[in-house]
């Protein structure tokens, strides 16, 4: 069953929210990229707003020391959802954008290695659970109260941003076309400081020890939830149904275990060759909570994969 047209439309095999249009998405092919541009690319619920906040803190001293009160959405707009028809050509350098686009719908210049891309992945089971809660919270998404049904929709790729597998596998298998850094939600959780340093290194940004400490401190889940610039609490009430949750919901690794039944977990693991397909491409941390017959055996092998490819 196709998702209701009230919420989503399909363009080149990819589901978008009706908040944008096929014409605008098509125009992005020609969107001119500057060498200084930075893109945060993700499948939804993989750590986008977290990475957005980290970049705001790394790049803007005023954000770090609290003298600037600019919200994430203002600082780092969505490429494919152009709110208030903002003119992206006049944004100060370095421009930073967030995007859920699949690799094949990106501006052409990015494929010619202009600009930088940070692609963030997360364990797909945690992504799915986060997405399930999010679809209740956002009035712009169809609410599917039954988790089992939501899981079927997720596995079939009939949700905003389509199939998790296609998205992640597409980006990983086309890594060579881009100037790209891969980061996982799980590695940020495990050692945020190292992840921040890795991102600084990729951006060529040198921060002092104290500045890095400050970024890390302000990017923790607890502190981000309290930061009105970063917690997305200012979304309009008719869009974010505040009585149904919050954007920064739980921020943990392995939350899927609290909701998925054994049968659902087995069903998820039976996805056609999902892990065999992904293993050559994906950094293993983001799947470290996943169980699959061939997974453990290959885990050792995959551990040597470089983060930046
Ligand atoms: N600082 C920090 N630490 C840990 N986790 C964090 C942090 N910031 C955001 N989050 C969690 O990221 C999930 C939201 O993902 P996205 O930002 O990619 O969502 S979206 O695609 O932009 O809608 C969502 O995950 P869940 O809590 O599991 O639902 C957020 O809580």
XYZ file of C-alpha atoms and ligand atoms in Angstrom:
340
model
C 0.000 0.000 0.000
C 1.290 3.433 -0.930
C 1.594 6.055 1.832
C -1.206 8.657 1.763
C -0.662 11.514 -0.688
C -1.661 13.896 2.056
C 1.816 13.455 3.567
C 4.248 12.190 0.959
C 5.010 12.324 -2.739
C 7.412 10.230 -4.727
C 10.095 11.706 -6.937
C 12.563 9.408 -8.687
C 11.716 6.509 -6.392
C 12.205 8.574 -3.228
C 9.514 9.736 -0.807
C 9.453 13.419 0.145
C 7.196 15.291 2.509
C 4.643 17.483 0.737
C 6.371 20.444 2.412
C 8.582 20.531 -0.684
C 7.784 19.999 -4.360
C 9.065 17.820 -7.213
C 10.038 20.969 -9.141
C 12.183 22.296 -6.324
C 13.826 18.918 -5.716
C 14.566 18.625 -9.441
C 16.161 22.070 -9.437
C 18.699 20.977 -6.816
C 20.693 19.136 -9.452
C 21.902 22.565 -10.586
C 22.282 24.022 -7.096
C 25.675 25.692 -7.155
C 28.117 24.413 -4.547
C 30.976 26.402 -3.055
C 34.157 24.651 -1.991
C 33.513 25.804 1.573
C 30.009 24.255 1.736
C 29.329 21.498 4.240
C 26.442 19.016 4.082
C 25.130 16.802 6.846
C 23.479 13.893 5.067
C 21.406 11.307 6.872
C 18.537 8.925 6.700
C 15.957 10.400 9.142
C 16.463 9.766 12.863
C 20.145 8.932 12.536
C 21.598 11.893 14.434
C 20.994 14.872 12.148
C 20.157 17.538 14.733
C 22.945 16.297 16.963
C 25.471 16.718 14.147
C 23.927 20.070 13.238
C 24.529 21.307 16.744
C 28.069 19.926 16.797
C 28.850 21.800 13.578
C 27.311 25.040 14.880
C 29.491 24.716 17.965
C 32.638 23.877 16.022
C 32.268 26.565 13.384
C 30.811 29.517 15.299
C 32.681 30.880 18.266
C 29.601 32.914 19.209
C 27.535 29.746 19.349
C 30.151 28.085 21.532
C 30.466 30.916 24.017
C 26.737 31.636 24.057
C 26.921 35.189 22.708
C 24.946 34.230 19.603
C 21.375 33.083 19.867
C 20.767 31.458 16.503
C 18.623 28.340 16.286
C 19.841 25.251 14.480
C 17.212 25.534 11.777
C 18.283 29.085 11.084
C 21.976 28.236 11.044
C 21.791 24.975 9.158
C 18.768 24.895 6.875
C 17.416 21.895 4.996
C 18.486 21.688 1.421
C 15.345 20.052 0.049
C 12.844 21.725 2.404
C 13.363 25.421 1.810
C 11.432 27.035 4.633
C 10.199 30.586 4.118
C 11.719 30.497 0.627
C 15.063 31.519 2.016
C 17.699 32.540 -0.458
C 20.497 30.038 0.128
C 22.913 31.891 -2.117
C 23.326 34.702 0.410
C 24.122 32.545 3.461
C 27.521 33.321 5.007
C 30.422 30.926 4.374
C 30.840 28.233 5.290
C 27.266 27.393 4.418
C 26.081 24.262 6.198
C 23.017 22.323 5.032
C 21.202 19.288 6.303
C 19.713 16.809 3.858
C 17.979 13.452 3.711
C 18.520 13.184 -0.038
C 19.726 9.917 -1.505
C 23.136 10.205 -3.130
C 21.679 10.266 -6.650
C 19.535 13.390 -6.134
C 22.332 15.615 -4.864
C 23.532 18.774 -6.560
C 25.848 17.813 -9.401
C 28.771 19.805 -8.036
C 28.930 17.635 -4.924
C 29.513 14.621 -7.112
C 32.459 16.488 -8.557
C 33.879 16.624 -5.038
C 33.150 20.256 -4.390
C 32.159 20.898 -0.773
C 32.259 18.418 2.083
C 29.700 15.868 3.233
C 29.338 14.297 6.648
C 27.151 11.202 6.395
C 25.776 9.936 9.697
C 24.364 6.439 10.159
C 22.647 4.727 13.065
C 21.634 1.205 13.899
C 18.537 0.717 11.712
C 16.493 -0.768 14.543
C 17.047 2.323 16.668
C 16.317 4.474 13.618
C 13.027 2.663 13.126
C 11.979 3.014 16.767
C 12.920 6.690 16.840
C 11.008 7.174 13.579
C 7.950 5.429 14.992
C 7.805 7.833 17.938
C 8.583 10.795 15.705
C 5.678 10.031 13.389
C 3.329 10.425 16.336
C 4.964 13.696 17.336
C 4.977 15.415 13.938
C 1.660 16.368 12.421
C 3.363 16.467 9.025
C 3.893 12.700 9.151
C 1.256 10.024 9.047
C 0.755 8.581 12.494
C 0.832 4.800 12.510
C 0.024 3.888 16.122
C 0.571 0.160 15.619
C 4.309 -0.554 15.837
C 4.040 -3.760 13.852
C 2.397 -1.918 10.995
C 4.956 0.855 11.191
C 7.736 -1.706 10.982
C 6.241 -3.198 7.823
C 6.043 0.270 6.273
C 9.621 0.998 7.317
C 10.948 -2.275 5.945
C 9.068 -1.722 2.688
C 10.593 1.758 2.422
C 7.154 3.349 2.303
C 8.016 6.214 4.631
C 9.590 9.640 4.185
C 13.106 9.073 2.751
C 12.124 5.590 1.542
C 14.260 2.568 2.369
C 16.943 2.808 5.045
C 18.916 0.118 3.290
C 18.846 1.827 -0.103
C 19.839 5.128 1.466
C 22.776 3.866 3.469
C 23.973 1.348 0.903
C 23.702 3.971 -1.843
C 25.794 6.485 0.043
C 28.405 3.972 1.107
C 28.778 2.390 -2.283
C 29.182 5.818 -3.943
C 31.554 7.177 -1.336
C 34.326 7.539 -3.874
C 32.303 10.132 -5.798
C 32.231 12.562 -2.887
C 34.422 14.353 -0.436
C 32.821 12.507 2.446
C 33.274 11.565 6.079
C 31.268 8.741 7.623
C 30.270 9.049 11.246
C 28.037 6.774 13.262
C 25.590 7.726 15.980
C 27.042 4.941 18.083
C 30.593 6.235 17.913
C 29.375 9.702 18.930
C 27.621 8.125 21.890
C 30.647 6.073 22.847
C 33.278 8.783 22.573
C 31.884 12.178 21.609
C 35.242 13.920 21.981
C 36.920 11.663 19.427
C 33.992 12.128 17.051
C 34.223 15.922 17.419
C 37.961 15.803 16.737
C 37.379 13.613 13.706
C 34.882 16.120 12.342
C 37.238 19.050 13.084
C 39.990 17.242 11.258
C 37.757 16.649 8.225
C 36.755 20.323 8.172
C 40.327 21.514 8.687
C 39.215 23.366 11.813
C 41.669 23.706 14.685
C 40.160 24.205 18.123
C 41.975 24.472 21.455
C 41.522 21.765 24.089
C 39.127 24.024 25.983
C 37.107 24.768 22.857
C 36.773 21.063 22.084
C 35.689 20.473 25.698
C 33.081 23.170 25.302
C 31.716 21.623 22.072
C 31.507 18.205 23.711
C 29.845 19.545 26.840
C 27.191 21.438 24.914
C 26.510 18.578 22.523
C 25.568 16.001 25.151
C 21.951 14.882 25.034
C 21.174 16.378 28.440
C 22.644 19.785 27.598
C 21.192 19.912 24.120
C 17.737 19.273 25.526
C 18.145 22.383 27.669
C 19.513 24.533 24.858
C 16.659 26.362 23.099
C 18.915 26.929 20.104
C 19.336 23.177 19.647
C 16.345 21.335 21.108
C 13.775 22.100 18.404
C 11.234 22.986 21.086
C 10.319 26.102 19.132
C 8.639 24.195 16.330
C 5.096 25.552 15.884
C 2.453 23.734 17.962
C 0.494 22.701 14.896
C 3.563 20.922 13.508
C 5.086 19.390 16.627
C 2.459 17.860 18.899
C 4.175 18.605 22.197
C 1.763 16.448 24.211
C 2.953 13.439 22.198
C 6.673 13.633 22.796
C 9.742 15.675 21.986
C 12.310 15.919 19.224
C 15.143 14.993 21.543
C 13.306 11.994 22.886
C 15.663 9.525 24.537
C 19.038 9.703 22.829
C 20.234 6.196 23.600
C 21.726 3.220 21.809
C 19.674 0.019 21.792
C 16.234 1.445 22.575
C 14.823 -1.016 20.033
C 15.155 -3.725 22.664
C 12.489 -1.978 24.733
C 9.862 -2.186 22.062
C 10.614 -4.912 19.520
C 9.366 -8.396 20.258
C 11.520 -11.458 19.555
C 9.352 -12.179 16.507
C 9.711 -8.622 15.195
C 13.448 -8.774 15.699
C 13.643 -12.020 13.753
C 11.467 -10.565 11.020
C 13.758 -7.544 10.791
C 16.836 -9.755 10.593
C 15.320 -11.654 7.695
C 15.490 -8.638 5.418
C 16.803 -9.879 2.118
C 20.537 -10.100 2.493
C 20.600 -6.801 4.308
C 23.747 -7.341 6.280
C 25.629 -9.292 3.662
C 24.980 -6.428 1.296
C 25.991 -3.772 3.752
C 28.982 -5.327 5.392
C 31.499 -4.498 2.706
C 30.419 -0.886 2.861
C 29.381 0.033 6.307
C 31.298 0.831 9.416
C 30.294 -1.817 11.838
C 29.535 0.270 14.913
C 26.234 1.367 13.528
C 25.106 -2.216 13.322
C 26.718 -3.380 16.520
C 23.391 -4.025 18.188
C 22.151 -6.137 15.345
C 21.887 -9.893 15.520
C 22.173 -11.947 12.361
C 23.636 -15.379 11.625
C 26.398 -14.069 9.399
C 26.902 -10.924 11.380
C 29.106 -12.045 14.223
C 31.447 -13.968 11.986
C 31.996 -10.958 9.775
C 32.198 -8.452 12.567
C 35.864 -9.143 13.165
C 36.678 -8.658 9.514
C 34.793 -5.413 9.255
C 36.318 -3.851 12.315
C 39.349 -2.820 10.323
C 37.316 -0.719 7.909
C 38.436 2.891 7.851
C 35.921 5.475 8.948
C 36.799 7.805 6.152
C 36.760 6.209 2.760
N 22.938 15.032 21.745
C 22.314 13.905 21.404
N 22.724 12.731 21.906
C 22.102 11.575 21.578
N 21.034 11.497 20.747
C 20.583 12.655 20.231
C 21.197 13.903 20.514
N 20.510 14.859 19.833
C 19.516 14.224 19.177
N 19.555 12.909 19.409
C 18.628 11.860 18.937
O 18.648 11.739 17.535
C 17.357 11.278 17.090
C 16.801 12.267 16.098
O 17.443 12.011 14.876
P 17.575 13.115 13.751
O 18.092 14.357 14.320
O 18.338 12.508 12.641
O 16.049 13.325 13.319
S 15.577 14.065 11.992
O 15.876 13.171 10.872
O 16.259 15.344 11.866
O 14.119 14.228 12.172
C 16.481 11.182 18.341
O 16.637 9.839 18.790
P 15.612 9.103 19.778
O 15.762 9.770 21.108
O 16.081 7.676 19.816
O 14.252 9.227 19.206
C 17.170 12.190 19.242
O 16.875 12.052 20.602
